[in-house]
Amino acid sequence: MFPFSLFTSSIKISDRIESLRDAESKLLEFAKTRFVPSPHDHHPHSTCSSHHHSFELFDTPIAPPSVVKDKNKTCQVFDDDDDVEHYSLHGVKVINQQLLASSDDVSSSSPAPLVLLHGYANGSLYFYRNLHGLSKFFGQIYALDMLGWGLSSRPRFNLHLQHTHNSNDDDDAANNNNSSNNDNDKVKSAEQFFVESLESWRRHHNIPTMTLAGHSMGGYLS
């Protein structure tokens, strides 16, 4: 996640966003050629070659998660975005065209797309070293910036609490467990914030099934 000061002007933020986009594009170009597996790194189903791959940076409009308060407030970073009815998930898509073609030639279907989720304070291109290698096994790979990170929308993390405890508990038990219940409610709301945004992204791309993998917090959400 790019560090932004609360007192940074919108012009400076815009410049930093453009710098981040430029750095992302350069890192992806580097990954296209630097981390192509060696010919000696043989796998019986390997179709990994830079000539057979396409890389695409993309943005997907998604519905705000139901737990978000004040959905009409603009993004903290992209404050020039007038579309308050949607958030945006940014990411990179890698297609191994030869693997997909070979799956079509035989009766077996290709594996479900692999979707990669980064850890806390990171972004989609945390996996830039792994994209070519993983594409030996998956014809389609998506690595996403989760909400609040990278170039995805950054709504204020002000959520409705999802109550996880029994409202019929007696008063003494409720008082004793109030702090624990409140913590559980916060965790449930945070989980729902990320899971709903991912599900909205999946529906937008009409992906019926997918394989989830992640690092750290991304692994937890997966």
Tab-separated table of C-alpha atoms in Angstrom:
chain	number	residue	atom	x	y	z
A	1	MET	CA	0.000	0.000	0.000
A	2	PHE	CA	1.341	3.406	-0.937
A	3	PRO	CA	1.735	5.690	2.102
A	4	PHE	CA	-0.447	8.783	1.832
A	5	SER	CA	-0.399	11.606	4.347
A	6	LEU	CA	-3.718	12.927	5.583
A	7	PHE	CA	-2.443	16.377	4.638
A	8	THR	CA	-1.292	15.505	1.116
A	9	SER	CA	-2.926	17.581	-1.606
A	10	SER	CA	-5.028	15.911	-4.298
A	11	ILE	CA	-2.459	16.974	-6.915
A	12	LYS	CA	0.358	15.243	-5.053
A	13	ILE	CA	-1.784	12.129	-4.567
A	14	SER	CA	-2.547	12.072	-8.296
A	15	ASP	CA	1.175	12.269	-9.066
A	16	ARG	CA	1.883	9.405	-6.686
A	17	ILE	CA	-0.849	7.289	-8.241
A	18	GLU	CA	0.651	7.834	-11.685
A	19	SER	CA	4.088	6.932	-10.306
A	20	LEU	CA	2.628	3.762	-8.856
A	21	ARG	CA	0.992	2.845	-12.165
A	22	ASP	CA	4.266	3.450	-13.996
A	23	ALA	CA	6.236	1.337	-11.522
A	24	GLU	CA	3.676	-1.451	-11.782
A	25	SER	CA	3.893	-1.506	-15.588
A	26	LYS	CA	7.696	-1.632	-15.508
A	27	LEU	CA	7.734	-4.414	-12.932
A	28	LEU	CA	5.303	-6.446	-15.021
A	29	GLU	CA	7.463	-5.963	-18.124
A	30	PHE	CA	10.445	-7.169	-16.097
A	31	ALA	CA	8.506	-10.226	-14.914
A	32	LYS	CA	7.557	-11.162	-18.486
A	33	THR	CA	11.160	-11.877	-19.441
A	34	ARG	CA	13.188	-12.295	-16.261
A	35	PHE	CA	11.248	-15.144	-14.673
A	36	VAL	CA	10.500	-17.375	-17.661
A	37	PRO	CA	11.416	-20.924	-16.546
A	38	SER	CA	14.620	-22.343	-17.972
A	39	PRO	CA	14.318	-24.967	-20.756
A	40	HIS	CA	16.065	-27.333	-18.348
A	41	ASP	CA	13.246	-26.844	-15.833
A	42	HIS	CA	11.192	-29.500	-17.559
A	43	HIS	CA	7.680	-30.445	-16.586
A	44	PRO	CA	5.737	-33.067	-18.591
A	45	HIS	CA	2.902	-30.587	-19.213
A	46	SER	CA	5.054	-27.484	-19.412
A	47	THR	CA	3.987	-24.924	-22.000
A	48	CYS	CA	5.713	-21.980	-20.372
A	49	SER	CA	7.156	-19.541	-22.899
A	50	SER	CA	6.898	-15.787	-23.046
A	51	HIS	CA	5.618	-16.132	-26.637
A	52	HIS	CA	2.546	-17.997	-25.439
A	53	HIS	CA	1.581	-15.610	-22.683
A	54	SER	CA	-0.448	-12.450	-22.463
A	55	PHE	CA	-0.293	-10.055	-19.512
A	56	GLU	CA	-2.983	-7.501	-18.802
A	57	LEU	CA	-3.497	-4.906	-16.086
A	58	PHE	CA	-7.198	-4.333	-15.504
A	59	ASP	CA	-9.792	-2.702	-13.261
A	60	THR	CA	-13.132	-4.276	-12.357
A	61	PRO	CA	-16.169	-2.365	-11.036
A	62	ILE	CA	-17.714	-4.105	-8.035
A	63	ALA	CA	-20.598	-3.424	-5.683
A	64	PRO	CA	-19.654	-1.989	-2.272
A	65	PRO	CA	-19.694	-4.698	0.421
A	66	SER	CA	-22.876	-4.631	2.489
A	67	VAL	CA	-20.981	-3.973	5.731
A	68	VAL	CA	-19.629	-0.592	4.562
A	69	LYS	CA	-21.168	2.497	6.161
A	70	ASP	CA	-21.517	5.742	4.184
A	71	LYS	CA	-21.331	4.070	0.771
A	72	ASN	CA	-21.897	7.417	-0.927
A	73	LYS	CA	-18.611	8.848	0.303
A	74	THR	CA	-15.874	9.026	-2.290
A	75	CYS	CA	-12.700	6.991	-2.187
A	76	GLN	CA	-9.946	8.306	0.076
A	77	VAL	CA	-7.439	8.319	-2.789
A	78	PHE	CA	-9.355	8.409	-6.069
A	79	ASP	CA	-11.442	11.405	-5.054
A	80	ASP	CA	-12.049	12.413	-8.672
A	81	ASP	CA	-14.166	9.299	-9.220
A	82	ASP	CA	-17.815	10.308	-9.456
A	83	ASP	CA	-19.092	6.720	-9.539
A	84	VAL	CA	-19.953	6.258	-5.866
A	85	GLU	CA	-22.170	3.253	-6.653
A	86	HIS	CA	-19.178	1.064	-7.455
A	87	TYR	CA	-15.726	0.348	-6.117
A	88	SER	CA	-12.884	-0.889	-8.282
A	89	LEU	CA	-10.631	-3.915	-7.905
A	90	HIS	CA	-7.329	-3.620	-9.751
A	91	GLY	CA	-5.212	-6.568	-10.792
A	92	VAL	CA	-3.121	-8.394	-13.354
A	93	LYS	CA	-4.308	-11.224	-15.592
A	94	VAL	CA	-1.950	-13.781	-17.121
A	95	ILE	CA	-3.096	-16.134	-19.876
A	96	ASN	CA	-1.084	-19.151	-21.010
A	97	GLN	CA	-2.639	-19.433	-24.448
A	98	GLN	CA	-0.871	-22.656	-25.367
A	99	LEU	CA	-2.024	-24.427	-22.211
A	100	LEU	CA	-5.606	-23.360	-22.820
A	101	ALA	CA	-5.378	-24.512	-26.441
A	102	SER	CA	-3.939	-27.893	-25.444
A	103	SER	CA	-6.769	-28.344	-22.948
A	104	ASP	CA	-9.251	-27.723	-25.750
A	105	ASP	CA	-7.527	-30.270	-27.997
A	106	VAL	CA	-8.014	-33.049	-25.470
A	107	SER	CA	-11.303	-33.930	-23.870
A	108	SER	CA	-10.244	-32.764	-20.407
A	109	SER	CA	-11.095	-29.242	-19.400
A	110	SER	CA	-8.453	-26.774	-18.248
A	111	PRO	CA	-7.990	-26.143	-14.524
A	112	ALA	CA	-10.128	-23.473	-12.894
A	113	PRO	CA	-8.467	-20.032	-12.939
A	114	LEU	CA	-6.002	-19.362	-10.147
A	115	VAL	CA	-6.737	-16.213	-8.121
A	116	LEU	CA	-3.901	-14.854	-5.965
A	117	LEU	CA	-4.507	-12.658	-2.917
A	118	HIS	CA	-1.653	-10.684	-1.379
A	119	GLY	CA	-0.861	-10.151	2.285
A	120	TYR	CA	-1.250	-7.108	4.513
A	121	ALA	CA	0.303	-3.861	3.188
A	122	ASN	CA	1.031	-5.354	-0.221
A	123	GLY	CA	-0.433	-5.678	-3.707
A	124	SER	CA	-1.047	-7.958	-6.669
A	125	LEU	CA	2.473	-7.792	-8.086
A	126	TYR	CA	3.870	-9.224	-4.880
A	127	PHE	CA	3.585	-12.400	-6.996
A	128	TYR	CA	5.505	-11.035	-9.998
A	129	ARG	CA	8.215	-13.698	-9.643
A	130	ASN	CA	5.653	-16.513	-9.593
A	131	LEU	CA	3.341	-15.703	-12.489
A	132	HIS	CA	5.252	-17.529	-15.237
A	133	GLY	CA	5.962	-20.553	-13.070
A	134	LEU	CA	2.371	-20.959	-11.940
A	135	SER	CA	1.159	-20.609	-15.516
A	136	LYS	CA	2.648	-24.038	-16.255
A	137	PHE	CA	-0.301	-25.437	-14.352
A	138	PHE	CA	-3.027	-22.803	-14.780
A	139	GLY	CA	-4.130	-21.382	-18.106
A	140	GLN	CA	-5.550	-18.278	-16.416
A	141	ILE	CA	-4.095	-16.490	-13.416
A	142	TYR	CA	-5.448	-13.399	-11.704
A	143	ALA	CA	-3.578	-11.498	-9.004
A	144	LEU	CA	-5.693	-8.829	-7.314
A	145	ASP	CA	-5.180	-5.686	-5.254
A	146	MET	CA	-7.659	-6.139	-2.421
A	147	LEU	CA	-9.793	-3.182	-1.377
A	148	GLY	CA	-7.698	-0.628	0.468
A	149	TRP	CA	-4.410	-1.577	-1.195
A	150	GLY	CA	-2.499	-0.933	-4.398
A	151	LEU	CA	-4.584	0.618	-7.146
A	152	SER	CA	-7.949	-0.682	-5.951
A	153	SER	CA	-10.515	1.568	-4.301
A	154	ARG	CA	-9.801	2.666	-0.747
A	155	PRO	CA	-13.116	3.257	1.005
A	156	ARG	CA	-13.058	4.295	4.621
A	157	PHE	CA	-12.871	1.199	6.781
A	158	ASN	CA	-15.993	2.080	8.751
A	159	LEU	CA	-18.144	-1.033	8.939
A	160	HIS	CA	-21.463	-2.189	10.325
A	161	LEU	CA	-20.776	-4.841	12.959
A	162	GLN	CA	-21.972	-8.336	12.133
A	163	HIS	CA	-23.248	-9.748	15.435
A	164	THR	CA	-21.929	-13.230	16.088
A	165	HIS	CA	-23.281	-13.827	19.606
A	166	ASN	CA	-26.659	-14.961	20.899
A	167	SER	CA	-28.844	-11.981	21.785
A	168	ASN	CA	-30.771	-14.177	24.236
A	169	ASP	CA	-27.838	-14.522	26.629
A	170	ASP	CA	-28.635	-13.434	30.187
A	171	ASP	CA	-27.446	-10.008	31.282
A	172	ASP	CA	-24.514	-11.206	33.420
A	173	ALA	CA	-23.142	-13.437	30.683
A	174	ALA	CA	-23.648	-10.689	28.122
A	175	ASN	CA	-21.733	-8.203	30.255
A	176	ASN	CA	-18.898	-10.644	30.911
A	177	ASN	CA	-18.551	-11.531	27.264
A	178	ASN	CA	-19.215	-8.092	25.822
A	179	SER	CA	-15.589	-7.349	24.980
A	180	SER	CA	-15.021	-10.753	23.393
A	181	ASN	CA	-18.248	-10.527	21.408
A	182	ASN	CA	-17.348	-7.073	20.153
A	183	ASP	CA	-13.971	-8.344	18.924
A	184	ASN	CA	-15.655	-11.265	17.159
A	185	ASP	CA	-18.131	-8.896	15.515
A	186	LYS	CA	-15.286	-6.743	14.194
A	187	VAL	CA	-13.485	-9.781	12.789
A	188	LYS	CA	-16.665	-11.031	11.105
A	189	SER	CA	-17.301	-7.623	9.534
A	190	ALA	CA	-13.719	-7.341	8.273
A	191	GLU	CA	-13.908	-10.808	6.730
A	192	GLN	CA	-17.186	-9.971	5.043
A	193	PHE	CA	-15.720	-6.730	3.650
A	194	PHE	CA	-13.062	-8.645	1.697
A	195	VAL	CA	-15.016	-11.801	0.886
A	196	GLU	CA	-18.000	-9.902	-0.552
A	197	SER	CA	-15.733	-7.762	-2.731
A	198	LEU	CA	-14.040	-10.893	-4.108
A	199	GLU	CA	-17.398	-12.543	-4.781
A	200	SER	CA	-18.611	-9.425	-6.609
A	201	TRP	CA	-15.431	-9.521	-8.719
A	202	ARG	CA	-15.982	-13.227	-9.513
A	203	ARG	CA	-19.557	-12.629	-10.646
A	204	HIS	CA	-18.519	-9.694	-12.843
A	205	HIS	CA	-16.067	-11.930	-14.740
A	206	ASN	CA	-18.532	-14.848	-14.880
A	207	ILE	CA	-16.048	-17.267	-13.314
A	208	PRO	CA	-18.035	-20.322	-12.101
A	209	THR	CA	-15.189	-21.878	-10.098
A	210	MET	CA	-11.730	-20.701	-9.123
A	211	THR	CA	-8.719	-21.832	-7.148
A	212	LEU	CA	-7.771	-19.386	-4.399
A	213	ALA	CA	-4.247	-18.982	-3.073
A	214	GLY	CA	-2.708	-16.261	-0.993
A	215	HIS	CA	0.106	-15.020	1.165
A	216	SER	CA	-0.377	-14.116	4.840
A	217	MET	CA	-3.689	-12.240	5.137
A	218	GLY	CA	-4.542	-13.326	1.586
A	219	GLY	CA	-4.063	-16.940	2.609
A	220	TYR	CA	-6.338	-16.421	5.612
A	221	LEU	CA	-9.087	-14.975	3.398
A	222	SER	CA	-8.617	-17.748	0.839
